CSV table of C-alpha atoms in Angstrom, one decimal:
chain,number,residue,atom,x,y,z
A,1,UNK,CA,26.6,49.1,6.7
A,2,UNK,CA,26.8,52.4,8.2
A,3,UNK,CA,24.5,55.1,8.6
A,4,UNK,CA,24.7,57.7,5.3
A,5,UNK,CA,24.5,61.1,5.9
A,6,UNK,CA,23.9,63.4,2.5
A,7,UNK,CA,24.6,67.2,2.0
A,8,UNK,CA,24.0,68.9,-0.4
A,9,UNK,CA,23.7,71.8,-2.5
A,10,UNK,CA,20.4,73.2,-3.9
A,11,UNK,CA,19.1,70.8,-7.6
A,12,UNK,CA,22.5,68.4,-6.7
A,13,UNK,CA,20.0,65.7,-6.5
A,14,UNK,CA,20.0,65.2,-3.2
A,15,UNK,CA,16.8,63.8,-2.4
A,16,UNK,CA,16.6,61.6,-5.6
A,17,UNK,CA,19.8,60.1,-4.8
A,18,UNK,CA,19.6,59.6,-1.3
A,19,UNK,CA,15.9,57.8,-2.0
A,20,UNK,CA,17.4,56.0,-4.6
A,21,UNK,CA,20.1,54.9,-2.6
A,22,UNK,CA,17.9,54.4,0.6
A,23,UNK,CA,16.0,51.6,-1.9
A,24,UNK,CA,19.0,50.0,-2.9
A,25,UNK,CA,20.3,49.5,0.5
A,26,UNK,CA,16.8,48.1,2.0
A,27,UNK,CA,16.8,51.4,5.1
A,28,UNK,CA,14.6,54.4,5.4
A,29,UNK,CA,15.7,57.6,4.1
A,30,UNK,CA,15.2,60.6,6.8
A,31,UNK,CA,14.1,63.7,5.2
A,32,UNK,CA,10.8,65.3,6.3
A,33,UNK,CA,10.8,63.0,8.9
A,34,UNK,CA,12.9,65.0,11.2
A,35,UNK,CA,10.6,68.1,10.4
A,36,UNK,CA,7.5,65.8,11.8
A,37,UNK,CA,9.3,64.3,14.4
A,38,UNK,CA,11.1,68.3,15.3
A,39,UNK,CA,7.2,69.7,15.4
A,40,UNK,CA,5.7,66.7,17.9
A,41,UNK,CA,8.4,66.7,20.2
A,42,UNK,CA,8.9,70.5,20.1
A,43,UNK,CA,5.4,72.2,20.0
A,44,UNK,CA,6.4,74.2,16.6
A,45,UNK,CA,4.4,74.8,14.1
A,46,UNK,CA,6.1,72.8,10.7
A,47,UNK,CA,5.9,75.5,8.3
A,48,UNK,CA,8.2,77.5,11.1
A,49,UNK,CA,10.0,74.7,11.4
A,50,UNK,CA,10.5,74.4,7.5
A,51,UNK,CA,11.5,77.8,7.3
A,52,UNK,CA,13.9,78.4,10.2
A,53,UNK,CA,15.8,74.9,9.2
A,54,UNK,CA,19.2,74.6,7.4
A,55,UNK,CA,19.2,78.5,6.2
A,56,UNK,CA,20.4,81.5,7.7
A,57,UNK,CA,21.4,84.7,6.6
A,58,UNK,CA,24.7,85.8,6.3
A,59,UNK,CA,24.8,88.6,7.8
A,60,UNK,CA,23.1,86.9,10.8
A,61,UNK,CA,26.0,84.3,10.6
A,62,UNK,CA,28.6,87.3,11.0
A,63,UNK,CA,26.5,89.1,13.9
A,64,UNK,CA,26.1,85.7,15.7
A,65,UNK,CA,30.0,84.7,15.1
A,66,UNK,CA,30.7,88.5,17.0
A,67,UNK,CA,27.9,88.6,19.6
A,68,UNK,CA,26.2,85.6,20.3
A,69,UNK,CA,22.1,86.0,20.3
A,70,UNK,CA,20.0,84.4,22.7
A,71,UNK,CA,17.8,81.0,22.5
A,72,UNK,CA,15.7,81.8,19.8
A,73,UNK,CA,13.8,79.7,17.3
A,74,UNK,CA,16.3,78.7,14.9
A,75,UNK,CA,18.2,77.7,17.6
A,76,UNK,CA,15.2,75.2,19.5
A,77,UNK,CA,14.9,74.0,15.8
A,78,UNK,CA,18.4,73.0,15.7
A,79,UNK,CA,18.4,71.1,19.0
A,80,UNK,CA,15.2,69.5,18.2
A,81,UNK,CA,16.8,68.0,15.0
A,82,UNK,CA,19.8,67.6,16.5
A,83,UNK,CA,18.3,64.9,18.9
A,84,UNK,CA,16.0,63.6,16.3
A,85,UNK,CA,19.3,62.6,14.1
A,86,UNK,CA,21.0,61.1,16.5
A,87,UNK,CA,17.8,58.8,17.6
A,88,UNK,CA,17.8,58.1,14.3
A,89,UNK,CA,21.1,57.1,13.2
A,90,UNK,CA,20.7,54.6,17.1
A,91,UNK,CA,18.1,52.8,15.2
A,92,UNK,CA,20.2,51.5,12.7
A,93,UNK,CA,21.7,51.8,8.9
A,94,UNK,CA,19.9,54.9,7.4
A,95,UNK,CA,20.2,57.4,5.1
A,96,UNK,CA,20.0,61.1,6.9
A,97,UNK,CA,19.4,64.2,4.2
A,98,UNK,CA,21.0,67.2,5.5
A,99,UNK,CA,20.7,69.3,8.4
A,100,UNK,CA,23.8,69.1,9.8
A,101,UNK,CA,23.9,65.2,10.0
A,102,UNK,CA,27.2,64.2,9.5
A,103,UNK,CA,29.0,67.1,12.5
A,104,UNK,CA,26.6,65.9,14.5
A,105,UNK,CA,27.3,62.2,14.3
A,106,UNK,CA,30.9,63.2,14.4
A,107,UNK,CA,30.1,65.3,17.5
A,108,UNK,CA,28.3,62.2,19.5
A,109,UNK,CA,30.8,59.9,17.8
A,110,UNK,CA,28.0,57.4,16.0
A,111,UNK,CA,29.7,55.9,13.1
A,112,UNK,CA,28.3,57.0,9.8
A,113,UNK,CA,29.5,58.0,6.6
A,114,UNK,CA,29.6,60.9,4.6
A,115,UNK,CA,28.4,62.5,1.4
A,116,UNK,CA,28.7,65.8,-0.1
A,117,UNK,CA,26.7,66.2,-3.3
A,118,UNK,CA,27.6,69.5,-6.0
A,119,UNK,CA,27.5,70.5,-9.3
A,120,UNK,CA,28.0,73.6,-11.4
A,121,UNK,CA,25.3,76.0,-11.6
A,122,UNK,CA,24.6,75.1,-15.3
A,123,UNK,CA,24.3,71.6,-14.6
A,124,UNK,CA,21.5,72.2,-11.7
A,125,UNK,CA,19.7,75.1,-13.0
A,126,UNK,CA,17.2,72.5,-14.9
A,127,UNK,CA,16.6,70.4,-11.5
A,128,UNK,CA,16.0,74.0,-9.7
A,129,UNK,CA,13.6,75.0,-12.6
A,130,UNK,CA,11.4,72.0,-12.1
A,131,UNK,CA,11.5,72.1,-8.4
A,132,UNK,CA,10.2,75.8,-8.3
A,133,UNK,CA,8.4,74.8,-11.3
A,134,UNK,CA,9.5,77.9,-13.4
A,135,UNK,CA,11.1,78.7,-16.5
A,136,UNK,CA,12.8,81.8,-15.5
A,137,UNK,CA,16.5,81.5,-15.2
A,138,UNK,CA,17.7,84.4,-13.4
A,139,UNK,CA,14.8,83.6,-10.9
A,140,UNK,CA,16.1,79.9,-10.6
A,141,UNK,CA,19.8,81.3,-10.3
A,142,UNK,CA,19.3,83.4,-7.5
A,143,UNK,CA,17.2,80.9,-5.6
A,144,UNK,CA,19.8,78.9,-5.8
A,145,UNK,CA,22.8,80.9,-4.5
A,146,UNK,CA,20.6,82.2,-1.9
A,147,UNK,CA,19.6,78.5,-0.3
A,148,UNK,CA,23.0,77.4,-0.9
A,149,UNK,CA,24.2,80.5,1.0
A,150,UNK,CA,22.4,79.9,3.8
A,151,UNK,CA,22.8,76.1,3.9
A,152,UNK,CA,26.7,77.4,4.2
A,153,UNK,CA,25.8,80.2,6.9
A,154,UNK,CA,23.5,77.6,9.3
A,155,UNK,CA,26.1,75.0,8.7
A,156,UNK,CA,29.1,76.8,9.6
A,157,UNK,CA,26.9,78.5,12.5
A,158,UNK,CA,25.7,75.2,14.3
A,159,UNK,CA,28.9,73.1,13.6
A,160,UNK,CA,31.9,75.4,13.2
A,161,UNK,CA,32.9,73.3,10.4
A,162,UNK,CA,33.0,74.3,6.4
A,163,UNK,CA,29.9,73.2,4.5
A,164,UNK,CA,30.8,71.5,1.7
A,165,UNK,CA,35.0,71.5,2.4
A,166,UNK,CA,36.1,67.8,1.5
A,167,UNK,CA,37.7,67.7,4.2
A,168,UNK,CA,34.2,67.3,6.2
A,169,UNK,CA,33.4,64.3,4.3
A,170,UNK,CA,34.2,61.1,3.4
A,171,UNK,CA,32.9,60.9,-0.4
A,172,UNK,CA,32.6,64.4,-2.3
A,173,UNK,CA,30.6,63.8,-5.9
A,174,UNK,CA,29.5,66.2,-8.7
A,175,UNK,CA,26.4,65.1,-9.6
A,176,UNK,CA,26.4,67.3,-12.7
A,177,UNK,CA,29.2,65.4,-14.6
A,178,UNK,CA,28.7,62.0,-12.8
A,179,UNK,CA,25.0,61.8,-13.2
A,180,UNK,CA,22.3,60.4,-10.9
A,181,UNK,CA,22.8,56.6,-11.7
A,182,UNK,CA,26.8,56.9,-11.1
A,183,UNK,CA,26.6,58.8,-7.8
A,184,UNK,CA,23.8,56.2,-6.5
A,185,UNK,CA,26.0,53.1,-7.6
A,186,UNK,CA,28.9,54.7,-6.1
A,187,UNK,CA,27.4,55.6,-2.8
A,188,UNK,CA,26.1,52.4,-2.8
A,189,UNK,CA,29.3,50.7,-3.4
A,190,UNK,CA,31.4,52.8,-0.7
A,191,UNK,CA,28.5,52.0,2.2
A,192,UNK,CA,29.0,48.2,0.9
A,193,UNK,CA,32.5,48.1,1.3
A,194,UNK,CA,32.9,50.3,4.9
């Protein structure tokens, strides 16, 4: 079995089904592991870890894309993962969550597959509700278009590549008609049979 790598968009079910699968398969699931491993090996602080990680504005994209800024913190974050994955995916069969996992296993060449986790916004607005533990709908809405925006903008920034074109990945589910159960058996049955 290969290593797994998951993106996803904000209330896909990302987490759920990559520990779900991560069980199934009998490997650790990397998540906030990279975080703690990013903040020992870097001297960070992990809340500034946590909130320069996998989101970026737009508009910073764009500036970036035109004038490239110097070494900052997002960018020490970024290599600091970027080292962390790929010492992880070494170790073995895992399952990766995120930041940029599967470009930059492409980039090193480490075999691994994969995933790229969506929905409609109707079908995620209840996960998004319970994780900001809220009943507010607009407010769920635009939390969600703004992480998924700058999961997109940091993606597309650090790799070059689309976030969430199919062309990126090797298994594209939405969560929101297939369910959690169906996604996990199928990821499971595609990292089987690779």
């Amino acid at each position: 079995m290969k290593v797994i790598t998951i993106s996803r968009e904000y209330g896909a079910g990302g987490h759920t089904i990559g520990r779900q699968v991560a069980e199934r398969l009998g490997v650790e699931l990397y998540d906030r592991d990279i975080i703690l491993n990013t903040a020992r090996e870097s001297g960070l602080d992990i809340e500034q870890i946590m909130q320069e990680e996998e989101v970026m504005r737009k508009r910073d994209s764009i500036l970036r894309a035109i004038r490239p800024a110097a070494f900052d913190v997002k960018d020490t974050v970024f290599e600091y993962e970027r080292r962390a994955i790929i010492q992880l995916a070494l170790q073995g069969p895992c399952v990766i969550l995120g930041r940029c996992a599967n470009a930059i296993l492409d980039e090193v060449k480490i075999d691994h597959m994969s995933i790229f986790l969506f929905a409609d916004e109707e079908a995620r607005l209840p996960r998004v509700k319970e994780l900001l533990e809220t009943e507010d709908t607009e407010q769920a809405r635009r939390v969600m278009r703004k992480i998924d925006t700058g999961r997109h903008a940091y993606f597309e920034c650090y790799t070059g590549h689309r976030w969430g074109d199919m062309h990126e990945y090797d298994l594209s589910l939405n969560t929101g008609s297939l369910g959690i159960d169906a996604s996990v058996d199928m990821i499971c049955k595609a990292a089987e049979q690779a």
